Amino acid sequence: MKYGLELQQNIFVPWRLSYVSYDVLKGELKSRQLDHGWTDTDEKEFLLLMDNELCKVYDFISAKLTEIDARILYCERTIQTLQKNPTMASDANYSIMDEALTEILFDVNDLSRFTRVNFTAIQKLLKKHDKWTGLNLKQAYVAKLREKPLDKQRFDVAIIYISALHDICRNRGQQSSGNPTSGADQNAFERATAKYWIHPDNITEVKAIIMLHLPVLIFDKNKKWEPADSAISSIYFDNDNFDLYTGRLQRDEGAEAIRYRWYGNTTSRDVYIERKTHHAPWLNGTSVKDRFRLDETHVNPFTVGGRSADEIAAELRQKNTNAKVIDDIHFIAQGVQTSLSEKRLEPMLRVFYNRTAFQLPDDQRLRISLDTDLTYIREDHLDGQTRRQPPYSWRRSDVGIDSPFSYVKEQDILRFPYAVLETKLQTHLGQEPPQWLSSLVESHLVHEVPRFSKYLHGACHFYRSRLPLLPWWLAELNVDIRKPRAENIGLTRSRSFKPLIDGRYRRAMIEEQERAHQEA
């Protein structure tokens, strides 16, 4: 299908005049080429047309985002009024606010699509220009696209706020409280885990669908959420034979994955030493993920053996830490240090992404995570290049969390083309997935990739010549994972542009859920 036709099919009619005039600019390119050779005057006039279209689109997005922020603020104040006035806090009023928030959420989704469609249109025009004229406008235009970044417009902040307000409406004025990790040890649960790739065109829609059923999980509700809160960085360890890679890929008994993880900025003092073990022998063959926290200043000494598990345990005893916790941390620390030493493990690969997690507080039956901006960055010295300074450091000091990391050398970085959705469902109590989740994962919006591993994927990209075995899913990268849009699935609009969720109005969905809850 020609892109001009594809663009027309993706236009949201009420905003049609604000899209890039793709056919007009393409016509200018073609007619001038047919009429005469491309001149400096043609180039200046075409560049002026491109600049005008970019400004038009960017200004529209900025205005819409401002409008969305104002509508969210209005909903927040109205909900606060309902909370403070019991006589006004009726189910009907909360339902009205729920519908208003749903309408805003649909606009966020439409604006996200609008942004991606127009960014793609501009990229297509630049490519055609360079092909037909022999010039390199695409590279020269990078600075303008950074100044008016259509590919970086972030809608996460709006989604987080809408989710929090939706949660209050869902609970009729009460905000969900509690610790999402409270209760039993998370490793004690049997979980059915499934992984999916999501094309960038569908990311915001998938987030919105999940958010209508599960709130976005905020770990620290005492601080205002900011984009850096979603950042997760991990340093994976391996040796030059890639024994950990091979063990995990083949799912060998006792196969390990060892990583150091931190949340948010690189200035964070909390670093988590994590170990995943497949069929751990000390747990009668149960797979387990365990971890403990270290202050960042203690990570290097721990890694090189200068800070032992005994010393960590002794310090915890001085703080009157629970004896069982101390024993567990000592066991993990000793095991990790033994593997680092005996297997000669070194920092190999950094994996970065921004995570949106969805879960009801105090309810671990279902947890969903959506990871975007997935990026791999080399940390090793295998090719003779010293990437970490000093060389014994556990991570590079020249890399932060500023995706897309344009300052990193191209040979040191891999930007994964899709988002990764992971669902974790408790199965030890016979838990079945809710109908809305089954509908989502069977839809055109996601592409299932069983046993996808972030580390295995990054390792096989950078170190393929050293690896005898490769993951099965590499072939999936050669196909277009987008599928034809299914009828009555996902977020759509009626002929009068009213929001429809899987072909139904939001109020009808809520009434059906309430009936099911009453019958249960």
Coordinates of C-alpha atoms in Angstrom, one line a residue:
M1 CA 0.0 0.0 0.0
K2 CA 1.3 3.4 -0.9
Y3 CA 2.0 5.6 2.1
G4 CA -0.3 8.4 0.9
L5 CA -3.3 6.0 1.0
E6 CA -2.1 4.6 4.4
L7 CA -2.0 8.1 5.8
Q8 CA -5.5 8.9 4.6
Q9 CA -6.8 5.7 6.3
N10 CA -5.2 6.8 9.6
I11 CA -6.4 10.4 9.7
F12 CA -8.7 11.3 12.7
V13 CA -11.3 13.3 10.8
P14 CA -11.9 16.1 13.3
W15 CA -8.1 16.9 13.1
R16 CA -7.7 16.4 9.4
L17 CA -6.6 19.9 8.6
S18 CA -3.7 19.7 11.1
Y19 CA -1.9 16.7 9.5
V20 CA 1.1 17.1 7.3
S21 CA 0.0 18.0 3.7
Y22 CA 1.8 14.9 2.4
D23 CA 0.3 14.8 -1.0
V24 CA 0.9 18.5 -1.6
L25 CA 4.6 18.3 -0.7
K26 CA 5.0 15.0 -2.6
G27 CA 3.4 16.7 -5.6
E28 CA 5.8 19.7 -5.3
L29 CA 8.7 17.3 -5.4
K30 CA 7.5 15.4 -8.4
S31 CA 6.2 18.3 -10.5
R32 CA 9.4 20.4 -10.1
Q33 CA 11.5 17.3 -11.0
L34 CA 9.5 16.7 -14.1
D35 CA 9.5 20.3 -15.2
H36 CA 13.2 21.0 -14.7
G37 CA 16.3 20.0 -12.8
W38 CA 16.2 20.7 -9.1
T39 CA 17.6 24.2 -8.3
D40 CA 18.7 26.1 -5.2
T41 CA 15.4 28.0 -5.4
D42 CA 13.4 24.8 -5.5
E43 CA 15.4 23.6 -2.4
K44 CA 14.7 26.8 -0.5
E45 CA 11.0 26.8 -1.3
F46 CA 10.6 23.1 -0.5
L47 CA 12.5 23.6 2.8
L48 CA 10.1 26.5 3.6
L49 CA 7.1 24.2 3.0
M50 CA 8.6 21.5 5.2
D51 CA 9.2 23.9 8.0
N52 CA 5.7 25.3 7.8
E53 CA 4.2 21.7 8.0
L54 CA 6.5 20.8 10.9
C55 CA 5.5 24.0 12.8
K56 CA 1.8 23.4 12.1
V57 CA 1.9 19.8 13.5
Y58 CA 4.0 20.7 16.5
D59 CA 1.9 23.7 17.5
F60 CA -1.2 21.6 17.2
I61 CA 0.2 18.9 19.5
S62 CA 1.4 21.5 22.0
A63 CA -2.0 23.1 22.1
K64 CA -3.7 19.8 22.5
L65 CA -1.4 18.8 25.3
T66 CA -2.1 22.1 27.1
E67 CA -5.9 21.5 26.7
I68 CA -5.6 17.9 28.0
D69 CA -3.6 19.2 31.0
A70 CA -6.4 21.7 31.8
R71 CA -9.1 19.1 31.5
I72 CA -7.2 16.7 33.8
L73 CA -6.9 19.6 36.3
Y74 CA -10.6 20.3 36.1
C75 CA -11.4 16.6 36.7
E76 CA -9.0 16.5 39.7
R77 CA -10.6 19.5 41.3
T78 CA -14.1 18.2 40.7
I79 CA -13.2 14.8 42.2
Q80 CA -11.7 16.6 45.2
T81 CA -15.0 18.5 45.7
L82 CA -16.9 15.2 45.6
Q83 CA -14.5 13.7 48.2
K84 CA -15.0 16.7 50.5
N85 CA -18.8 16.8 50.2
P86 CA -20.4 13.5 51.1
T87 CA -23.8 14.8 49.9
M88 CA -22.4 15.2 46.4
A89 CA -20.3 11.9 46.4
S90 CA -22.9 9.8 44.6
D91 CA -22.2 6.9 42.3
A92 CA -23.7 8.9 39.5
N93 CA -21.3 11.8 39.9
Y94 CA -18.3 9.5 40.1
S95 CA -19.5 7.8 36.9
I96 CA -19.8 11.1 35.2
M97 CA -16.2 11.9 36.1
D98 CA -15.1 8.4 35.0
E99 CA -16.6 9.1 31.6
A100 CA -14.9 12.5 31.4
L101 CA -11.6 10.9 32.2
T102 CA -12.2 8.2 29.6
E103 CA -12.8 10.9 27.0
I104 CA -9.5 12.5 27.9
L105 CA -7.7 9.2 27.7
F106 CA -9.1 8.7 24.2
D107 CA -7.8 12.1 23.2
V108 CA -4.4 11.2 24.5
N109 CA -4.5 8.0 22.5
D110 CA -5.6 9.9 19.3
L111 CA -2.9 12.5 19.9
S112 CA -0.3 9.8 20.2
R113 CA -1.4 8.3 16.9
F114 CA -1.4 11.8 15.3
T115 CA 2.1 12.4 16.5
R116 CA 3.5 9.1 15.1
V117 CA 1.6 9.4 11.8
N118 CA 3.0 12.9 11.2
F119 CA 6.5 12.0 12.2
T120 CA 6.4 9.1 9.7
A121 CA 5.0 11.3 7.0
I122 CA 7.9 13.8 7.4
Q123 CA 10.4 11.0 7.4
K124 CA 8.9 9.6 4.2
L125 CA 9.0 13.1 2.5
L126 CA 12.6 13.6 3.5
K127 CA 13.5 10.2 2.1
K128 CA 11.8 10.9 -1.2
H129 CA 13.4 14.3 -1.4
D130 CA 16.9 12.8 -0.9
K131 CA 16.2 10.0 -3.4
W132 CA 14.9 12.3 -6.1
T133 CA 17.4 15.2 -5.7
G134 CA 20.6 13.5 -4.6
L135 CA 20.9 15.8 -1.6
N136 CA 21.0 14.9 2.1
L137 CA 18.2 16.9 3.7
K138 CA 17.2 14.1 6.0
Q139 CA 20.4 14.4 8.0
A140 CA 20.3 18.2 7.9
Y141 CA 16.8 18.2 9.2
V142 CA 17.7 16.3 12.4
A143 CA 18.3 19.5 14.3
K144 CA 14.9 20.8 13.5
L145 CA 13.2 17.6 14.5
R146 CA 15.1 17.8 17.8
E147 CA 13.9 21.3 18.3
K148 CA 10.3 20.3 17.6
P149 CA 10.5 16.6 18.5
L150 CA 7.5 14.8 17.0
D151 CA 9.1 11.5 17.8
K152 CA 9.6 12.3 21.5
Q153 CA 6.3 13.8 22.5
R154 CA 5.6 12.1 25.9
F155 CA 2.1 11.2 27.0
D156 CA 3.1 9.2 30.0
V157 CA 2.6 12.0 32.5
A158 CA -1.0 12.5 31.4
I159 CA -1.7 8.7 31.5
I160 CA -0.3 8.5 35.1
Y161 CA -2.5 11.3 36.3
I162 CA -5.6 10.0 34.5
S163 CA -4.9 6.5 36.0
A164 CA -4.7 8.0 39.6
L165 CA -8.0 9.8 39.1
H166 CA -9.7 6.8 37.5
D167 CA -8.7 4.8 40.5
I168 CA -10.4 7.2 42.8
C169 CA -13.6 7.1 40.7
R170 CA -13.4 3.3 40.6
N171 CA -13.2 3.2 44.4
R172 CA -15.9 5.9 44.8
G173 CA -13.7 8.5 46.4
Q174 CA -11.0 6.4 48.0
Q175 CA -7.5 6.1 46.6
S176 CA -6.0 2.7 46.6
S177 CA -3.5 2.3 49.3
G178 CA -1.1 -0.3 50.5
N179 CA 2.2 -1.7 49.5
P180 CA 2.1 -3.5 46.1
T181 CA 4.9 -5.9 47.3
S182 CA 3.3 -6.6 50.7
G183 CA 2.1 -10.0 51.7
A184 CA 3.9 -13.3 50.9
D185 CA 7.2 -13.6 49.2
Q186 CA 6.7 -12.9 45.5
N187 CA 9.0 -15.8 44.7
A188 CA 6.8 -18.2 46.5
F189 CA 4.0 -17.8 43.9
E190 CA 3.6 -19.9 40.9
R191 CA 3.1 -17.5 38.0
A192 CA 2.1 -17.9 34.4
T193 CA 4.3 -15.4 32.5
A194 CA 3.7 -14.3 28.9
K195 CA 5.6 -11.8 26.9
Y196 CA 4.6 -9.8 23.8
W197 CA 6.1 -7.2 21.5
I198 CA 4.1 -4.1 20.8
H199 CA 4.6 -1.9 17.7
P200 CA 5.2 1.8 18.5
D201 CA 1.9 2.6 16.7
N202 CA 0.0 0.7 19.4
I203 CA 1.9 1.5 22.6
T204 CA -0.4 4.3 23.9
E205 CA -3.5 2.4 23.0
V206 CA -2.4 -0.7 24.9
K207 CA -1.4 1.4 28.0
A208 CA -4.9 3.0 27.9
I209 CA -6.7 -0.3 27.6
I210 CA -4.9 -1.8 30.6
M211 CA -5.3 1.4 32.6
L212 CA -9.1 1.2 32.3
H213 CA -8.9 -2.0 34.2
L214 CA -5.8 -1.8 36.4
P215 CA -4.3 1.4 38.0
V216 CA -0.7 2.4 37.1
L217 CA 1.4 1.2 40.0
I218 CA 3.1 4.1 41.8
F219 CA 5.7 2.9 44.4
D220 CA 6.2 6.2 46.1
K221 CA 2.9 8.1 46.4
N222 CA 4.5 10.7 48.7
K223 CA 6.3 12.4 45.8
K224 CA 5.0 13.8 42.5
W225 CA 5.6 11.4 39.7
E226 CA 8.1 12.4 37.0
P227 CA 9.4 10.7 33.9
A228 CA 12.7 9.6 35.5
D229 CA 10.7 7.5 38.0
S230 CA 9.9 5.0 35.2
A231 CA 13.6 4.4 34.2
I232 CA 15.1 1.0 35.0
S233 CA 18.8 0.2 34.3
S234 CA 20.5 -3.1 34.7
I235 CA 24.1 -4.3 34.2
Y236 CA 24.3 -8.0 33.2
F237 CA 27.3 -10.0 34.1
D238 CA 28.9 -12.8 32.0
N239 CA 32.3 -14.2 31.1
D240 CA 34.1 -14.3 27.7
N241 CA 32.7 -17.8 27.1
F242 CA 29.2 -16.5 27.7
D243 CA 28.4 -19.4 30.0
L244 CA 25.5 -17.5 31.7
Y245 CA 24.0 -16.7 28.3
T246 CA 24.2 -20.3 27.1
G247 CA 22.8 -21.7 30.4
R248 CA 19.8 -19.4 30.3
L249 CA 19.2 -20.0 26.6
Q250 CA 19.3 -23.8 27.0
R251 CA 17.4 -23.5 30.4
D252 CA 20.1 -25.7 32.1
E253 CA 19.4 -26.8 35.6
G254 CA 20.7 -24.2 38.0
A255 CA 21.4 -21.7 35.2
E256 CA 22.0 -18.2 36.5
A257 CA 21.5 -14.6 35.5
I258 CA 23.3 -12.0 37.6
R259 CA 22.6 -8.3 37.2
Y260 CA 22.9 -5.1 39.2
R261 CA 19.8 -2.9 38.9
W262 CA 18.9 0.7 39.9
Y263 CA 15.7 2.7 39.4
G264 CA 15.7 6.3 38.2
N265 CA 18.8 8.4 37.8
T266 CA 22.3 7.2 38.0
T267 CA 22.6 9.3 41.2
S268 CA 20.4 6.8 43.0
R269 CA 22.2 5.4 46.1
D270 CA 20.2 2.2 46.0
V271 CA 21.6 -0.6 43.8
Y272 CA 20.0 -4.1 43.9
I273 CA 22.2 -7.1 43.4
E274 CA 19.9 -9.7 41.7
R275 CA 20.3 -13.3 40.8
K276 CA 17.8 -15.4 38.8
T277 CA 18.2 -19.2 39.1
H278 CA 16.5 -21.8 36.9
H279 CA 15.4 -24.8 39.0
A280 CA 17.4 -23.8 42.1
P281 CA 18.7 -26.9 43.8
W282 CA 18.3 -25.4 47.3
L283 CA 14.6 -24.9 46.6
N284 CA 13.9 -28.5 45.3
G285 CA 14.0 -27.4 41.7
T286 CA 11.9 -24.2 42.0
S287 CA 13.0 -21.3 39.8
V288 CA 13.7 -18.2 41.9
K289 CA 14.7 -14.5 41.7
D290 CA 16.3 -13.1 44.8
R291 CA 18.1 -9.9 45.5
F292 CA 19.4 -7.5 48.2
R293 CA 20.2 -3.8 48.3
L294 CA 23.7 -2.2 48.5
D295 CA 24.6 1.4 48.8
E296 CA 26.2 2.5 45.5
T297 CA 29.5 3.3 47.2
H298 CA 29.7 -0.4 48.3
V299 CA 29.0 -2.0 44.9
N300 CA 32.6 -1.9 43.5
P301 CA 34.1 -3.3 46.7
F302 CA 31.5 -6.1 46.7
T303 CA 32.1 -6.9 43.1
V304 CA 35.9 -7.3 43.4
G305 CA 35.6 -9.2 46.7
G306 CA 36.7 -6.3 49.0
R307 CA 33.4 -6.3 50.8
S308 CA 32.4 -9.8 51.8
A309 CA 29.0 -11.3 52.6
D310 CA 30.1 -11.7 56.2
E311 CA 30.8 -7.9 56.4
I312 CA 27.4 -7.1 54.9
A313 CA 25.7 -9.4 57.5
A314 CA 27.7 -7.9 60.4
E315 CA 26.6 -4.4 59.4
L316 CA 23.0 -5.4 59.2
R317 CA 23.2 -7.0 62.7
Q318 CA 24.5 -3.6 64.0
K319 CA 21.3 -2.1 62.6
N320 CA 19.2 -4.7 64.4
T321 CA 17.9 -6.1 61.2
N322 CA 15.6 -9.2 61.4
A323 CA 17.8 -12.4 61.7
K324 CA 15.9 -14.2 58.9
V325 CA 16.5 -11.2 56.6
I326 CA 20.2 -11.2 57.4
D327 CA 20.5 -14.9 56.7
D328 CA 18.8 -14.6 53.4
I329 CA 21.0 -11.6 52.3
H330 CA 24.1 -13.4 53.4
F331 CA 23.1 -16.5 51.4
I332 CA 22.5 -14.4 48.2
A333 CA 25.6 -12.2 48.6
Q334 CA 27.8 -15.2 49.2
G335 CA 26.3 -17.0 46.2
V336 CA 26.7 -14.0 43.9
Q337 CA 30.3 -13.5 45.0
T338 CA 31.1 -17.1 44.5
S339 CA 29.8 -17.0 40.9
L340 CA 31.6 -13.7 40.1
S341 CA 34.9 -15.3 41.3
E342 CA 34.6 -18.9 40.1
K343 CA 33.0 -18.1 36.7
R344 CA 35.1 -15.0 36.1
L345 CA 32.1 -12.8 35.5
E346 CA 32.5 -9.2 34.3
P347 CA 30.0 -6.4 33.5
M348 CA 28.9 -7.2 30.0
L349 CA 25.8 -5.4 28.9
R350 CA 23.6 -2.5 30.1
V351 CA 19.8 -2.9 29.5
F352 CA 17.7 0.3 29.9
Y353 CA 14.0 0.9 29.5
N354 CA 11.1 3.0 30.9
R355 CA 8.6 0.8 32.7
T356 CA 4.9 1.3 33.3
A357 CA 3.5 -1.2 35.8
F358 CA -0.1 -2.0 36.4
Q359 CA -1.4 -3.7 39.5
L360 CA -4.0 -3.4 42.2
P361 CA -2.3 -2.6 45.5
D362 CA -2.3 -5.6 48.0
D363 CA -3.4 -7.8 45.1
Q364 CA -0.7 -9.9 43.4
R365 CA -3.0 -12.1 41.4
L366 CA -2.3 -10.1 38.2
R367 CA 0.6 -7.9 37.4
I368 CA 1.4 -6.3 34.0
S369 CA 4.4 -4.3 32.9
L370 CA 5.0 -2.4 29.7
D371 CA 8.6 -1.5 28.9
T372 CA 9.4 1.1 26.3
D373 CA 12.6 2.7 24.9
L374 CA 14.4 -0.6 25.4
T375 CA 18.0 0.0 24.7
Y376 CA 21.2 -2.1 25.0
I377 CA 24.6 -0.6 25.6
R378 CA 28.0 -2.4 25.7
E379 CA 29.8 -2.4 29.0
D380 CA 32.5 -5.0 28.2
H381 CA 36.2 -4.6 27.2
L382 CA 36.3 -7.7 25.0
D383 CA 37.3 -5.9 21.8
G384 CA 40.2 -4.1 23.6
Q385 CA 38.2 -0.8 24.1
T386 CA 38.0 0.3 27.7
R387 CA 34.4 1.4 28.2
R388 CA 34.3 1.6 32.0
Q389 CA 36.6 4.0 33.8
P390 CA 38.3 2.9 35.9
P391 CA 38.4 -0.5 34.1
Y392 CA 37.3 -2.4 37.3
S393 CA 34.2 -0.3 37.8
W394 CA 30.9 -2.1 37.7
R395 CA 29.3 0.3 35.1
R396 CA 30.2 3.0 32.6
S397 CA 30.2 6.6 34.0
D398 CA 29.5 8.3 30.6
V399 CA 25.9 6.9 30.2
G400 CA 22.9 8.2 32.0
I401 CA 19.2 7.5 31.5
D402 CA 18.6 10.1 28.7
S403 CA 17.2 7.9 26.0
P404 CA 17.8 7.6 23.0
F405 CA 21.5 8.1 24.1
S406 CA 22.5 9.9 20.9
Y407 CA 26.1 10.4 22.3
V408 CA 26.8 6.7 22.5
K409 CA 28.8 5.3 19.6
E410 CA 26.6 3.4 17.2
Q411 CA 28.7 0.2 17.5
D412 CA 28.0 0.2 21.3
I413 CA 24.2 0.6 21.2
L414 CA 21.1 -1.2 20.0
R415 CA 17.7 0.4 20.2
F416 CA 15.0 -2.3 20.2
P417 CA 12.2 -1.4 17.8
Y418 CA 9.3 -2.5 19.9
A419 CA 7.9 -2.2 23.4
V420 CA 7.7 -5.3 25.6
L421 CA 4.6 -6.3 27.4
E422 CA 4.8 -8.9 30.2
T423 CA 1.8 -10.4 32.0
K424 CA 2.2 -12.3 35.3
L425 CA -0.8 -14.3 36.5
Q426 CA -0.9 -16.3 39.7
T427 CA -1.7 -19.9 38.9
H428 CA -1.3 -21.7 42.2
L429 CA -4.9 -20.9 43.1
G430 CA -6.3 -21.7 39.7
Q431 CA -6.5 -18.0 38.7
E432 CA -7.9 -17.4 35.2
P433 CA -7.0 -14.3 33.2
P434 CA -9.8 -11.7 33.1
Q435 CA -11.8 -11.5 29.8
W436 CA -10.5 -8.1 29.0
L437 CA -6.9 -9.3 29.2
S438 CA -7.6 -12.4 27.0
S439 CA -9.2 -10.1 24.5
L440 CA -6.1 -7.8 24.5
V441 CA -3.5 -10.5 24.1
E442 CA -5.4 -12.2 21.3
S443 CA -5.9 -8.9 19.4
H444 CA -4.0 -7.2 16.6
L445 CA -2.4 -4.9 19.2
V446 CA 0.2 -7.3 20.5
H447 CA 2.6 -10.0 19.1
E448 CA 3.4 -12.9 21.4
V449 CA 7.1 -13.9 21.8
P450 CA 7.3 -16.8 24.2
R451 CA 10.4 -16.8 26.5
F452 CA 11.8 -13.6 25.1
S453 CA 14.7 -12.5 27.2
K454 CA 16.1 -8.9 27.2
Y455 CA 19.7 -10.0 28.1
L456 CA 19.8 -12.9 25.6
H457 CA 18.6 -10.6 22.8
G458 CA 21.2 -7.9 23.5
A459 CA 24.0 -10.4 23.9
C460 CA 23.3 -12.2 20.6
H461 CA 23.4 -8.8 18.8
F462 CA 26.8 -7.6 20.1
Y463 CA 28.6 -10.9 20.6
R464 CA 27.1 -13.2 17.9
S465 CA 30.5 -14.4 16.6
R466 CA 31.2 -15.8 20.1
L467 CA 27.9 -17.6 20.5
P468 CA 27.2 -21.1 19.2
L469 CA 23.4 -20.8 19.9
L470 CA 21.0 -18.0 19.1
P471 CA 17.4 -17.3 20.3
W472 CA 14.5 -18.5 18.1
W473 CA 12.8 -15.1 18.0
L474 CA 15.5 -13.3 15.9
A475 CA 13.5 -14.3 12.7
E476 CA 10.5 -12.5 14.1
L477 CA 12.4 -9.2 13.6
N478 CA 12.2 -9.7 9.9
V479 CA 8.4 -9.6 9.7
D480 CA 6.0 -6.7 10.2
I481 CA 4.3 -7.6 13.5
R482 CA 1.4 -5.2 12.8
K483 CA -1.8 -6.9 11.9
P484 CA -5.1 -5.7 10.3
R485 CA -7.2 -3.9 12.9
A486 CA -9.9 -6.2 14.2
E487 CA -13.5 -4.9 14.4
N488 CA -14.7 -3.9 17.9
I489 CA -11.3 -4.5 19.5
G490 CA -9.3 -1.8 21.3
L491 CA -10.1 1.9 21.5
T492 CA -12.3 3.2 18.7
R493 CA -14.9 5.9 18.2
S494 CA -18.5 5.8 17.1
R495 CA -19.8 7.6 14.1
S496 CA -20.4 10.6 16.4
F497 CA -16.8 10.2 17.7
K498 CA -17.9 8.9 21.1
P499 CA -15.3 6.6 22.9
L500 CA -15.9 2.9 22.4
I501 CA -13.9 0.2 24.2
D502 CA -14.0 -3.1 22.4
G503 CA -17.0 -1.7 20.5
R504 CA -18.9 -0.7 23.7
Y505 CA -19.5 2.5 25.6
R506 CA -17.6 2.9 28.9
R507 CA -20.8 3.2 30.9
A508 CA -22.1 -0.1 29.6
M509 CA -18.9 -1.8 30.5
I510 CA -19.0 -0.4 34.1
E511 CA -22.6 -1.5 34.5
E512 CA -21.7 -5.0 33.3
Q513 CA -18.8 -5.2 35.7
E514 CA -20.9 -4.1 38.6
R515 CA -23.6 -6.7 37.8
A516 CA -20.9 -9.4 37.7
H517 CA -19.4 -8.2 41.0
Q518 CA -22.9 -8.3 42.7
E519 CA -23.6 -11.8 41.3
A520 CA -20.2 -13.0 42.6

